[in-house]
mmCIF file of C-alpha atoms in Angstrom:
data_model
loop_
_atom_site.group_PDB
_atom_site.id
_atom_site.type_symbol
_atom_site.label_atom_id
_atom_site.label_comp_id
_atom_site.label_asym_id
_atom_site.label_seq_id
_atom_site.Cartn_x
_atom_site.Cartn_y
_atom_site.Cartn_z
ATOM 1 C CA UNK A 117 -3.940 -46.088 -7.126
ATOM 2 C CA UNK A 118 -4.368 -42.111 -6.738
ATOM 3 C CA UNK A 119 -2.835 -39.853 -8.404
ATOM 4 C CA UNK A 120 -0.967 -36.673 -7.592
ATOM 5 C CA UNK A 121 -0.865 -33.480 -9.679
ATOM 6 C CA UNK A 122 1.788 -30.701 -8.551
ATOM 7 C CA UNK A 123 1.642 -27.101 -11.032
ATOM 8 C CA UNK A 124 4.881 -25.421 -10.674
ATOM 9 C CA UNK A 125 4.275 -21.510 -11.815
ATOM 10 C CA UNK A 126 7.522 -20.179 -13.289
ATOM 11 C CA UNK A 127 6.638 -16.693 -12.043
ATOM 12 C CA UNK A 128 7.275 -13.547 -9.335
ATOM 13 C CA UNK A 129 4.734 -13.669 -6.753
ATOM 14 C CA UNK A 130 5.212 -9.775 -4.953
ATOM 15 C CA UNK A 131 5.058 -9.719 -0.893
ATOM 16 C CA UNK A 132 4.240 -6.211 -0.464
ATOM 17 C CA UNK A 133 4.591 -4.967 3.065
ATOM 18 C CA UNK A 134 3.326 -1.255 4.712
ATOM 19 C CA UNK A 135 5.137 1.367 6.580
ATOM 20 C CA UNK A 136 3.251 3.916 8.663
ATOM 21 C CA UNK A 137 5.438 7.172 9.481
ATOM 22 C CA UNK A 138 4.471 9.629 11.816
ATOM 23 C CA UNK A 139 2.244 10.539 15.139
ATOM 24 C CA UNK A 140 0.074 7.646 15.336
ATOM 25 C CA UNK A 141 -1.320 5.002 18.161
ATOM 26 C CA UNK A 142 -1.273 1.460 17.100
ATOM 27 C CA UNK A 143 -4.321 -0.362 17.068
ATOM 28 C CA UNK A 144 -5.312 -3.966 18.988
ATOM 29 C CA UNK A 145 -6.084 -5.171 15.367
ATOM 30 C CA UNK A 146 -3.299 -3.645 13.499
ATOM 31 C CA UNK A 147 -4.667 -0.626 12.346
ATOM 32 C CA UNK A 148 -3.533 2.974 13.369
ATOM 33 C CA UNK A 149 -4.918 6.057 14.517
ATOM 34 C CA UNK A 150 -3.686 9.294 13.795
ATOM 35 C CA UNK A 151 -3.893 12.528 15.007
ATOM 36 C CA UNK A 152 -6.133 14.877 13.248
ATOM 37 C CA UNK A 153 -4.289 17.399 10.836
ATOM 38 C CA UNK A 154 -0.754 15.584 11.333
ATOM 39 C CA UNK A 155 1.777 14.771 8.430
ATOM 40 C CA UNK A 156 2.242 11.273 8.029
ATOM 41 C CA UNK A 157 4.121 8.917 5.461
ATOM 42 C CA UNK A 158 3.110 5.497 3.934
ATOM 43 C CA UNK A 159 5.690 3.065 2.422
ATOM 44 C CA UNK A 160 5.196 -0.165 0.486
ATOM 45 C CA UNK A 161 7.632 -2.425 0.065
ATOM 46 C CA UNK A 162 7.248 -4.662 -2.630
ATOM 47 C CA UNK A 163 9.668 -7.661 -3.154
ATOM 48 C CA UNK A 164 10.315 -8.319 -6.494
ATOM 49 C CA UNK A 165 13.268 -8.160 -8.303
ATOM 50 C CA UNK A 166 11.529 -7.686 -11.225
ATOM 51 C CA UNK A 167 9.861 -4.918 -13.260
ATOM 52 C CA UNK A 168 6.701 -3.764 -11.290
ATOM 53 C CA UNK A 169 4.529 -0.878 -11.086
ATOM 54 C CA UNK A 170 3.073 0.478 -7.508
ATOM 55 C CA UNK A 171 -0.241 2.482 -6.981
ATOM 56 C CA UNK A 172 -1.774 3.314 -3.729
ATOM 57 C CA UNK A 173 -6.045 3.406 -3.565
ATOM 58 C CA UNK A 174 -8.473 4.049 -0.976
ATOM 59 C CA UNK A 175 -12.058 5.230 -1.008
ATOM 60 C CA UNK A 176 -10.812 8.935 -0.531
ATOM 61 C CA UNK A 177 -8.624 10.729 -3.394
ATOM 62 C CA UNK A 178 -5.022 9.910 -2.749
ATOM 63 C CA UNK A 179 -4.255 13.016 -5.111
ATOM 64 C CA UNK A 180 -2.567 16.381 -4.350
ATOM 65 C CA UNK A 181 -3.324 18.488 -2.365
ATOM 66 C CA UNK A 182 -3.402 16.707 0.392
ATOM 67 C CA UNK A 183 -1.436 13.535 -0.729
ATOM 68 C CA UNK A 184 1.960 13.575 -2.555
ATOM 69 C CA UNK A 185 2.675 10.201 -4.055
ATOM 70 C CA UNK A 186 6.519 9.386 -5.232
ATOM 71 C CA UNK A 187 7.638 8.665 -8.882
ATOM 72 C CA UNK A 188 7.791 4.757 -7.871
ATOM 73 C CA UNK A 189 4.868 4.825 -6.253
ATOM 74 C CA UNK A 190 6.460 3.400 -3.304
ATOM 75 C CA UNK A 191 5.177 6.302 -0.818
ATOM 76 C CA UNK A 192 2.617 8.088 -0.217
ATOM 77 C CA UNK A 193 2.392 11.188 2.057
ATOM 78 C CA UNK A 194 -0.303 12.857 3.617
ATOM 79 C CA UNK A 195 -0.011 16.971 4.115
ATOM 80 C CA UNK A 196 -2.797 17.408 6.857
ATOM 81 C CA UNK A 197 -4.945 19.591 4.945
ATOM 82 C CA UNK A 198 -6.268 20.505 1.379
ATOM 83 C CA UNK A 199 -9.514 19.878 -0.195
ATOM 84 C CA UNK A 200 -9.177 15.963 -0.236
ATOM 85 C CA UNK A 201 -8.164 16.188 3.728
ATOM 86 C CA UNK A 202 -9.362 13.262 5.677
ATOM 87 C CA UNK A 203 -12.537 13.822 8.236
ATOM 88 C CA UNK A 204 -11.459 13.827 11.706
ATOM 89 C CA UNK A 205 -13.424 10.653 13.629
ATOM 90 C CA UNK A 206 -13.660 8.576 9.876
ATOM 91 C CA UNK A 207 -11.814 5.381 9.103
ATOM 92 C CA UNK A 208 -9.888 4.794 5.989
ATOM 93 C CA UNK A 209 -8.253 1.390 3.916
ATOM 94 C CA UNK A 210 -5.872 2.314 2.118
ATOM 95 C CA UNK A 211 -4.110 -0.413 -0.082
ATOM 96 C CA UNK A 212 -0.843 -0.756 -1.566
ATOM 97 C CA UNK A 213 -0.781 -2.986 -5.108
ATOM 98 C CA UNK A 214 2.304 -3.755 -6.683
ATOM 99 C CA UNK A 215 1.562 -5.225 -10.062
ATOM 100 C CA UNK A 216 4.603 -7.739 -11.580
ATOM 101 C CA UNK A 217 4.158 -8.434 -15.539
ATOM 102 C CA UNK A 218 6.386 -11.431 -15.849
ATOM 103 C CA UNK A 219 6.902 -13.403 -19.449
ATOM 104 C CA UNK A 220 4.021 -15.927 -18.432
ATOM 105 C CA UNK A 221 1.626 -13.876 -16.341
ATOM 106 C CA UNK A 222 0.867 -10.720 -14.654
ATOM 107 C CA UNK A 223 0.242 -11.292 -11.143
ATOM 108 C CA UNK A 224 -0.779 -8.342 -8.464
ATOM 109 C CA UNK A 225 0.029 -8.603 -4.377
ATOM 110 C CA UNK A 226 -1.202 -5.826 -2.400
ATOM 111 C CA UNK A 227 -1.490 -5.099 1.495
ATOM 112 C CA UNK A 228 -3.974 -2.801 3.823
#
């Protein structure tokens, strides 16, 4: 005899999906390139229904100046230029999280 164990989690697992506004080449691999000094815009979409919180990170400060995040947290845009400006020729991750507290669990999806 075996026996067969299913777990059923009674909670909102968030998709959350990225945008990329603006002058920019798409990449072989997915990622983008973008002209030095240009404006862009990043959206997350995060499906929940539910109460959630969004943030944005990356290994550069996503702070003003040069970035202007929305209330929600759902956008993120880049100015071009200030003291937090990205290097021309550099790579960056940035990552969306969208963070879901439910009555059982908190769970967190993010994208890159």
């Amino acid at each position: 005899t075996s026996v067969s164990e299913s777990v059923y989690a009674a909670g909102d697992f968030p998709n959350v999906e990225l945008a990329v506004y603006g002058e920019f080449f798409r990449q072989a691999d997915g990622s983008v390139k973008i002209n030095a000094n240009s404006v862009f815009l990043l959206t997350a979409t995060c499906s929940t229904d539910n109460l959630k919180t969004q943030s944005w990170g990356s290994e550069v400060a996503l702070t003003a100046p040069a970035f202007t995040a929305s209330t929600g947290g759902d956008s993120l845009i880049y100015k071009g230029e200030g003291s937090n400006a990205l290097v021309a020729g550099a790579s960056y991750v940035m990552t969306s999280s969208c963070r879901v507290e439910g009555a059982l669990e908190t769970v967190v999806g993010s994208a890159e």
